[in-house]
PDB file of N, CA and C in Angstrom:
ATOM      1  N   UNK A   1       0.827  -1.171   0.000  1.00 76.00           N
ATOM      2  CA  UNK A   1       0.000   0.000   0.000  1.00 76.00           C
ATOM      3  C   UNK A   1       0.874   1.237   0.000  1.00 76.00           C
ATOM      4  N   UNK A   2       0.399   2.232  -0.691  1.00 83.00           N
ATOM      5  CA  UNK A   2       1.128   3.496  -0.745  1.00 83.00           C
ATOM      6  C   UNK A   2       0.480   4.497   0.205  1.00 83.00           C
ATOM      7  N   UNK A   3       1.303   5.143   0.974  1.00 80.00           N
ATOM      8  CA  UNK A   3       0.815   6.166   1.888  1.00 80.00           C
ATOM      9  C   UNK A   3       1.196   7.525   1.308  1.00 80.00           C
ATOM     10  N   UNK A   4       0.208   8.357   1.124  1.00 82.00           N
ATOM     11  CA  UNK A   4       0.477   9.698   0.624  1.00 82.00           C
ATOM     12  C   UNK A   4       0.412  10.651   1.803  1.00 82.00           C
ATOM     13  N   UNK A   5       1.526  11.324   2.035  1.00 74.00           N
ATOM     14  CA  UNK A   5       1.590  12.245   3.161  1.00 74.00           C
ATOM     15  C   UNK A   5       2.228  13.536   2.699  1.00 74.00           C
ATOM     16  N   UNK A   6       1.720  14.617   3.218  1.00 78.00           N
ATOM     17  CA  UNK A   6       2.298  15.919   2.953  1.00 78.00           C
ATOM     18  C   UNK A   6       3.312  16.231   4.040  1.00 78.00           C
ATOM     19  N   UNK A   7       4.474  16.642   3.636  1.00 74.00           N
ATOM     20  CA  UNK A   7       5.511  16.976   4.611  1.00 74.00           C
ATOM     21  C   UNK A   7       5.738  18.477   4.570  1.00 74.00           C
ATOM     22  N   UNK A   8       5.632  19.088   5.728  1.00 77.00           N
ATOM     23  CA  UNK A   8       5.894  20.523   5.841  1.00 77.00           C
ATOM     24  C   UNK A   8       7.314  20.726   6.315  1.00 77.00           C
ATOM     25  N   UNK A   9       7.456  21.402   7.410  1.00 79.00           N
ATOM     26  CA  UNK A   9       8.775  21.623   7.985  1.00 79.00           C
ATOM     27  C   UNK A   9       9.334  20.318   8.546  1.00 79.00           C
ATOM     28  N   UNK A  10      10.634  20.179   8.420  1.00 83.00           N
ATOM     29  CA  UNK A  10      11.296  19.002   8.978  1.00 83.00           C
ATOM     30  C   UNK A  10      12.448  19.459   9.862  1.00 83.00           C
ATOM     31  N   UNK A  11      12.801  18.635  10.799  1.00 89.00           N
ATOM     32  CA  UNK A  11      13.935  18.928  11.659  1.00 89.00           C
ATOM     33  C   UNK A  11      14.422  17.665  12.330  1.00 89.00           C
ATOM     34  N   UNK A  12      15.611  17.741  12.862  1.00 92.00           N
ATOM     35  CA  UNK A  12      16.228  16.605  13.534  1.00 92.00           C
ATOM     36  C   UNK A  12      15.922  16.609  15.021  1.00 92.00           C
ATOM     37  N   UNK A  13      15.782  15.424  15.552  1.00 95.00           N
ATOM     38  CA  UNK A  13      15.766  15.238  16.995  1.00 95.00           C
ATOM     39  C   UNK A  13      16.990  14.380  17.287  1.00 95.00           C
ATOM     40  N   UNK A  14      17.940  14.963  18.001  1.00 95.00           N
ATOM     41  CA  UNK A  14      19.143  14.229  18.367  1.00 95.00           C
ATOM     42  C   UNK A  14      18.828  13.411  19.605  1.00 95.00           C
ATOM     43  N   UNK A  15      19.173  12.125  19.562  1.00 92.00           N
ATOM     44  CA  UNK A  15      18.719  11.202  20.590  1.00 92.00           C
ATOM     45  C   UNK A  15      19.885  10.420  21.187  1.00 92.00           C
ATOM     46  N   UNK A  16      19.801  10.150  22.485  1.00 92.00           N
ATOM     47  CA  UNK A  16      20.747   9.320  23.231  1.00 92.00           C
ATOM     48  C   UNK A  16      22.167   9.878  23.228  1.00 92.00           C
ATOM     49  N   UNK A  17      22.288  11.170  23.364  1.00 90.00           N
ATOM     50  CA  UNK A  17      23.610  11.777  23.442  1.00 90.00           C
ATOM     51  C   UNK A  17      24.085  11.700  24.895  1.00 90.00           C
ATOM     52  N   UNK A  18      25.274  11.162  25.093  1.00 90.00           N
ATOM     53  CA  UNK A  18      25.751  10.822  26.435  1.00 90.00           C
ATOM     54  C   UNK A  18      26.454  11.950  27.176  1.00 90.00           C
ATOM     55  N   UNK A  19      26.918  12.961  26.461  1.00 92.00           N
ATOM     56  CA  UNK A  19      27.619  14.035  27.156  1.00 92.00           C
ATOM     57  C   UNK A  19      27.609  15.305  26.312  1.00 92.00           C
ATOM     58  N   UNK A  20      28.102  16.373  26.911  1.00 92.00           N
ATOM     59  CA  UNK A  20      28.091  17.680  26.257  1.00 92.00           C
ATOM     60  C   UNK A  20      28.929  17.676  24.982  1.00 92.00           C
ATOM     61  N   UNK A  21      30.054  16.956  24.990  1.00 94.00           N
ATOM     62  CA  UNK A  21      30.915  16.900  23.807  1.00 94.00           C
ATOM     63  C   UNK A  21      30.181  16.261  22.628  1.00 94.00           C
ATOM     64  N   UNK A  22      29.469  15.170  22.899  1.00 93.00           N
ATOM     65  CA  UNK A  22      28.690  14.520  21.835  1.00 93.00           C
ATOM     66  C   UNK A  22      27.607  15.456  21.316  1.00 93.00           C
ATOM     67  N   UNK A  23      26.946  16.136  22.236  1.00 94.00           N
ATOM     68  CA  UNK A  23      25.877  17.058  21.848  1.00 94.00           C
ATOM     69  C   UNK A  23      26.420  18.181  20.986  1.00 94.00           C
ATOM     70  N   UNK A  24      27.513  18.790  21.412  1.00 95.00           N
ATOM     71  CA  UNK A  24      28.111  19.893  20.649  1.00 95.00           C
ATOM     72  C   UNK A  24      28.565  19.428  19.273  1.00 95.00           C
ATOM     73  N   UNK A  25      29.153  18.246  19.190  1.00 96.00           N
ATOM     74  CA  UNK A  25      29.606  17.715  17.903  1.00 96.00           C
ATOM     75  C   UNK A  25      28.421  17.465  16.968  1.00 96.00           C
ATOM     76  N   UNK A  26      27.357  16.901  17.505  1.00 95.00           N
ATOM     77  CA  UNK A  26      26.172  16.622  16.682  1.00 95.00           C
ATOM     78  C   UNK A  26      25.511  17.914  16.217  1.00 95.00           C
ATOM     79  N   UNK A  27      25.418  18.900  17.111  1.00 96.00           N
ATOM     80  CA  UNK A  27      24.837  20.201  16.737  1.00 96.00           C
ATOM     81  C   UNK A  27      25.681  20.893  15.679  1.00 96.00           C
ATOM     82  N   UNK A  28      27.003  20.814  15.815  1.00 97.00           N
ATOM     83  CA  UNK A  28      27.899  21.426  14.825  1.00 97.00           C
ATOM     84  C   UNK A  28      27.743  20.761  13.458  1.00 97.00           C
ATOM     85  N   UNK A  29      27.622  19.447  13.455  1.00 96.00           N
ATOM     86  CA  UNK A  29      27.454  18.723  12.183  1.00 96.00           C
ATOM     87  C   UNK A  29      26.115  19.077  11.533  1.00 96.00           C
ATOM     88  N   UNK A  30      25.071  19.170  12.335  1.00 95.00           N
ATOM     89  CA  UNK A  30      23.761  19.549  11.793  1.00 95.00           C
ATOM     90  C   UNK A  30      23.819  20.955  11.198  1.00 95.00           C
ATOM     91  N   UNK A  31      24.470  21.858  11.905  1.00 96.00           N
ATOM     92  CA  UNK A  31      24.593  23.236  11.408  1.00 96.00           C
ATOM     93  C   UNK A  31      25.387  23.266  10.107  1.00 96.00           C
ATOM     94  N   UNK A  32      26.471  22.517  10.051  1.00 96.00           N
ATOM     95  CA  UNK A  32      27.299  22.445   8.846  1.00 96.00           C
ATOM     96  C   UNK A  32      26.491  21.973   7.636  1.00 96.00           C
ATOM     97  N   UNK A  33      25.581  21.051   7.885  1.00 95.00           N
ATOM     98  CA  UNK A  33      24.752  20.499   6.810  1.00 95.00           C
ATOM     99  C   UNK A  33      23.435  21.267   6.629  1.00 95.00           C
ATOM    100  N   UNK A  34      23.286  22.345   7.402  1.00 94.00           N
ATOM    101  CA  UNK A  34      22.092  23.192   7.337  1.00 94.00           C
ATOM    102  C   UNK A  34      20.817  22.416   7.649  1.00 94.00           C
ATOM    103  N   UNK A  35      20.912  21.542   8.650  1.00 93.00           N
ATOM    104  CA  UNK A  35      19.763  20.752   9.091  1.00 93.00           C
ATOM    105  C   UNK A  35      19.242  21.342  10.398  1.00 93.00           C
ATOM    106  N   UNK A  36      17.981  21.744  10.435  1.00 93.00           N
ATOM    107  CA  UNK A  36      17.438  22.313  11.668  1.00 93.00           C
ATOM    108  C   UNK A  36      17.282  21.253  12.757  1.00 93.00           C
ATOM    109  N   UNK A  37      17.670  21.619  13.960  1.00 95.00           N
ATOM    110  CA  UNK A  37      17.538  20.710  15.104  1.00 95.00           C
ATOM    111  C   UNK A  37      16.352  21.163  15.941  1.00 95.00           C
ATOM    112  N   UNK A  38      15.389  20.276  16.091  1.00 93.00           N
ATOM    113  CA  UNK A  38      14.190  20.572  16.875  1.00 93.00           C
ATOM    114  C   UNK A  38      14.488  20.442  18.362  1.00 93.00           C
ATOM    115  N   UNK A  39      15.350  19.499  18.709  1.00 94.00           N
ATOM    116  CA  UNK A  39      15.682  19.306  20.110  1.00 94.00           C
ATOM    117  C   UNK A  39      16.655  18.167  20.321  1.00 94.00           C
ATOM    118  N   UNK A  40      17.066  18.017  21.558  1.00 94.00           N
ATOM    119  CA  UNK A  40      18.035  16.990  21.942  1.00 94.00           C
ATOM    120  C   UNK A  40      17.456  16.174  23.093  1.00 94.00           C
ATOM    121  N   UNK A  41      17.462  14.858  22.928  1.00 94.00           N
ATOM    122  CA  UNK A  41      17.043  13.960  23.997  1.00 94.00           C
ATOM    123  C   UNK A  41      18.308  13.278  24.519  1.00 94.00           C
ATOM    124  N   UNK A  42      18.668  13.551  25.767  1.00 93.00           N
ATOM    125  CA  UNK A  42      19.900  12.977  26.300  1.00 93.00           C
ATOM    126  C   UNK A  42      19.754  11.491  26.601  1.00 93.00           C
ATOM    127  N   UNK A  43      20.885  10.827  26.727  1.00 92.00           N
ATOM    128  CA  UNK A  43      20.864   9.439  27.186  1.00 92.00           C
ATOM    129  C   UNK A  43      20.242   9.426  28.579  1.00 92.00           C
ATOM    130  N   UNK A  44      19.458   8.410  28.848  1.00 93.00           N
ATOM    131  CA  UNK A  44      18.743   8.340  30.129  1.00 93.00           C
ATOM    132  C   UNK A  44      18.799   6.900  30.631  1.00 93.00           C
ATOM    133  N   UNK A  45      19.507   6.695  31.724  1.00 93.00           N
ATOM    134  CA  UNK A  45      19.635   5.341  32.283  1.00 93.00           C
ATOM    135  C   UNK A  45      18.297   4.726  32.649  1.00 93.00           C
ATOM    136  N   UNK A  46      17.311   5.546  32.936  1.00 94.00           N
ATOM    137  CA  UNK A  46      15.990   5.024  33.284  1.00 94.00           C
ATOM    138  C   UNK A  46      15.394   4.252  32.112  1.00 94.00           C
ATOM    139  N   UNK A  47      15.666   4.705  30.898  1.00 94.00           N
ATOM    140  CA  UNK A  47      15.159   3.999  29.715  1.00 94.00           C
ATOM    141  C   UNK A  47      15.794   2.616  29.624  1.00 94.00           C
ATOM    142  N   UNK A  48      17.086   2.541  29.884  1.00 93.00           N
ATOM    143  CA  UNK A  48      17.769   1.241  29.865  1.00 93.00           C
ATOM    144  C   UNK A  48      17.163   0.323  30.925  1.00 93.00           C
ATOM    145  N   UNK A  49      16.946   0.844  32.115  1.00 95.00           N
ATOM    146  CA  UNK A  49      16.351   0.048  33.193  1.00 95.00           C
ATOM    147  C   UNK A  49      14.970  -0.472  32.800  1.00 95.00           C
ATOM    148  N   UNK A  50      14.159   0.400  32.213  1.00 95.00           N
ATOM    149  CA  UNK A  50      12.818  -0.014  31.793  1.00 95.00           C
ATOM    150  C   UNK A  50      12.907  -1.071  30.693  1.00 95.00           C
ATOM    151  N   UNK A  51      13.823  -0.879  29.760  1.00 95.00           N
ATOM    152  CA  UNK A  51      13.985  -1.822  28.664  1.00 95.00           C
ATOM    153  C   UNK A  51      14.385  -3.206  29.198  1.00 95.00           C
ATOM    154  N   UNK A  52      15.348  -3.218  30.101  1.00 96.00           N
ATOM    155  CA  UNK A  52      15.795  -4.492  30.670  1.00 96.00           C
ATOM    156  C   UNK A  52      14.706  -5.177  31.491  1.00 96.00           C
ATOM    157  N   UNK A  53      13.833  -4.390  32.094  1.00 97.00           N
ATOM    158  CA  UNK A  53      12.732  -4.946  32.888  1.00 97.00           C
ATOM    159  C   UNK A  53      11.492  -5.204  32.032  1.00 97.00           C
ATOM    160  N   UNK A  54      11.617  -5.000  30.727  1.00 96.00           N
ATOM    161  CA  UNK A  54      10.494  -5.193  29.793  1.00 96.00           C
ATOM    162  C   UNK A  54       9.288  -4.347  30.174  1.00 96.00           C
ATOM    163  N   UNK A  55       9.572  -3.105  30.620  1.00 96.00           N
ATOM    164  CA  UNK A  55       8.512  -2.169  30.987  1.00 96.00           C
ATOM    165  C   UNK A  55       8.283  -1.183  29.859  1.00 96.00           C
ATOM    166  N   UNK A  56       7.073  -0.745  29.711  1.00 96.00           N
ATOM    167  CA  UNK A  56       6.715   0.225  28.689  1.00 96.00           C
ATOM    168  C   UNK A  56       7.345   1.586  29.004  1.00 96.00           C
ATOM    169  N   UNK A  57       7.859   2.241  27.976  1.00 93.00           N
ATOM    170  CA  UNK A  57       8.404   3.583  28.154  1.00 93.00           C
ATOM    171  C   UNK A  57       7.307   4.593  28.462  1.00 93.00           C
ATOM    172  N   UNK A  58       6.068   4.225  28.224  1.00 94.00           N
ATOM    173  CA  UNK A  58       4.952   5.102  28.579  1.00 94.00           C
ATOM    174  C   UNK A  58       4.820   5.235  30.089  1.00 94.00           C
ATOM    175  N   UNK A  59       5.469   4.343  30.842  1.00 95.00           N
ATOM    176  CA  UNK A  59       5.444   4.388  32.292  1.00 95.00           C
ATOM    177  C   UNK A  59       6.603   5.203  32.880  1.00 95.00           C
ATOM    178  N   UNK A  60       7.448   5.772  32.030  1.00 95.00           N
ATOM    179  CA  UNK A  60       8.570   6.563  32.539  1.00 95.00           C
ATOM    180  C   UNK A  60       8.063   7.696  33.421  1.00 95.00           C
ATOM    181  N   UNK A  61       8.774   7.997  34.489  1.00 95.00           N
ATOM    182  CA  UNK A  61       8.342   9.093  35.372  1.00 95.00           C
ATOM    183  C   UNK A  61       8.505  10.449  34.684  1.00 95.00           C
ATOM    184  N   UNK A  62       7.679  11.381  35.086  1.00 94.00           N
ATOM    185  CA  UNK A  62       7.719  12.721  34.497  1.00 94.00           C
ATOM    186  C   UNK A  62       9.054  13.425  34.699  1.00 94.00           C
ATOM    187  N   UNK A  63       9.806  13.028  35.726  1.00 94.00           N
ATOM    188  CA  UNK A  63      11.086  13.678  35.975  1.00 94.00           C
ATOM    189  C   UNK A  63      12.260  13.022  35.242  1.00 94.00           C
ATOM    190  N   UNK A  64      11.964  12.050  34.392  1.00 94.00           N
ATOM    191  CA  UNK A  64      12.988  11.416  33.572  1.00 94.00           C
ATOM    192  C   UNK A  64      13.595  12.461  32.634  1.00 94.00           C
ATOM    193  N   UNK A  65      14.932  12.431  32.465  1.00 92.00           N
ATOM    194  CA  UNK A  65      15.611  13.384  31.569  1.00 92.00           C
ATOM    195  C   UNK A  65      15.037  13.296  30.145  1.00 92.00           C
ATOM    196  N   UNK A  66      14.802  12.079  29.682  1.00 94.00           N
ATOM    197  CA  UNK A  66      14.286  11.893  28.325  1.00 94.00           C
ATOM    198  C   UNK A  66      12.860  12.423  28.191  1.00 94.00           C
ATOM    199  N   UNK A  67      12.040  12.176  29.196  1.00 95.00           N
ATOM    200  CA  UNK A  67      10.649  12.655  29.165  1.00 95.00           C
ATOM    201  C   UNK A  67      10.617  14.181  29.162  1.00 95.00           C
ATOM    202  N   UNK A  68      11.420  14.805  30.019  1.00 95.00           N
ATOM    203  CA  UNK A  68      11.470  16.270  30.053  1.00 95.00           C
ATOM    204  C   UNK A  68      11.900  16.837  28.705  1.00 95.00           C
ATOM    205  N   UNK A  69      12.914  16.239  28.100  1.00 95.00           N
ATOM    206  CA  UNK A  69      13.399  16.720  26.800  1.00 95.00           C
ATOM    207  C   UNK A  69      12.345  16.521  25.714  1.00 95.00           C
ATOM    208  N   UNK A  70      11.688  15.361  25.718  1.00 95.00           N
ATOM    209  CA  UNK A  70      10.649  15.095  24.718  1.00 95.00           C
ATOM    210  C   UNK A  70       9.481  16.059  24.885  1.00 95.00           C
ATOM    211  N   UNK A  71       9.125  16.373  26.118  1.00 95.00           N
ATOM    212  CA  UNK A  71       8.051  17.340  26.367  1.00 95.00           C
ATOM    213  C   UNK A  71       8.405  18.710  25.773  1.00 95.00           C
ATOM    214  N   UNK A  72       9.650  19.149  25.960  1.00 94.00           N
ATOM    215  CA  UNK A  72      10.079  20.436  25.399  1.00 94.00           C
ATOM    216  C   UNK A  72       9.992  20.426  23.880  1.00 94.00           C
ATOM    217  N   UNK A  73      10.404  19.325  23.279  1.00 94.00           N
ATOM    218  CA  UNK A  73      10.355  19.211  21.820  1.00 94.00           C
ATOM    219  C   UNK A  73       8.911  19.261  21.334  1.00 94.00           C
ATOM    220  N   UNK A  74       8.033  18.516  21.984  1.00 93.00           N
ATOM    221  CA  UNK A  74       6.617  18.523  21.582  1.00 93.00           C
ATOM    222  C   UNK A  74       6.003  19.905  21.768  1.00 93.00           C
ATOM    223  N   UNK A  75       6.381  20.601  22.833  1.00 92.00           N
ATOM    224  CA  UNK A  75       5.893  21.973  23.038  1.00 92.00           C
ATOM    225  C   UNK A  75       6.326  22.879  21.885  1.00 92.00           C
ATOM    226  N   UNK A  76       7.592  22.768  21.476  1.00 89.00           N
ATOM    227  CA  UNK A  76       8.083  23.591  20.356  1.00 89.00           C
ATOM    228  C   UNK A  76       7.297  23.304  19.081  1.00 89.00           C
ATOM    229  N   UNK A  77       7.070  22.030  18.826  1.00 87.00           N
ATOM    230  CA  UNK A  77       6.357  21.647  17.598  1.00 87.00           C
ATOM    231  C   UNK A  77       4.918  22.141  17.637  1.00 87.00           C
ATOM    232  N   UNK A  78       4.229  21.932  18.751  1.00 86.00           N
ATOM    233  CA  UNK A  78       2.831  22.353  18.824  1.00 86.00           C
ATOM    234  C   UNK A  78       2.715  23.880  18.826  1.00 86.00           C
ATOM    235  N   UNK A  79       3.666  24.574  19.457  1.00 83.00           N
ATOM    236  CA  UNK A  79       3.661  26.043  19.414  1.00 83.00           C
ATOM    237  C   UNK A  79       3.824  26.532  17.985  1.00 83.00           C
ATOM    238  N   UNK A  80       4.730  25.905  17.253  1.00 78.00           N
ATOM    239  CA  UNK A  80       4.971  26.291  15.857  1.00 78.00           C
ATOM    240  C   UNK A  80       3.743  26.016  15.002  1.00 78.00           C
ATOM    241  N   UNK A  81       3.079  24.905  15.259  1.00 73.00           N
ATOM    242  CA  UNK A  81       1.869  24.576  14.507  1.00 73.00           C
ATOM    243  C   UNK A  81       0.765  25.571  14.797  1.00 73.00           C
ATOM    244  N   UNK A  82       0.635  25.979  16.051  1.00 73.00           N
ATOM    245  CA  UNK A  82      -0.408  26.943  16.428  1.00 73.00           C
ATOM    246  C   UNK A  82      -0.148  28.290  15.775  1.00 73.00           C
ATOM    247  N   UNK A  83       1.104  28.688  15.669  1.00 74.00           N
ATOM    248  CA  UNK A  83       1.440  29.963  15.036  1.00 74.00           C
ATOM    249  C   UNK A  83       1.185  29.941  13.539  1.00 74.00           C
ATOM    250  N   UNK A  84       1.282  28.754  12.944  1.00 70.00           N
ATOM    251  CA  UNK A  84       1.109  28.622  11.498  1.00 70.00           C
ATOM    252  C   UNK A  84      -0.357  28.703  11.074  1.00 70.00           C
ATOM    253  N   UNK A  85      -1.270  28.542  12.019  1.00 66.00           N
ATOM    254  CA  UNK A  85      -2.693  28.542  11.664  1.00 66.00           C
ATOM    255  C   UNK A  85      -3.208  29.937  11.419  1.00 66.00           C
TER     256      UNK A  85
END
């Protein structure tokens, strides 16, 4: 089956970056390639723990580093969508 989808703005979400050096290097590479970065989700040991325990990531606590970062990214996207209307 073919899925027809319209794509508007696109951007990168950098994921599982373990330290500031990795983050800076990834951001620099994205900038060099003129790729917009929507946000950065840091490495989060809680995700590894949940994965090893076969627990759903939907159960991650609100104070998880990854959850906080994902929330910020979703806020940016929804804010941008609201402004576009």
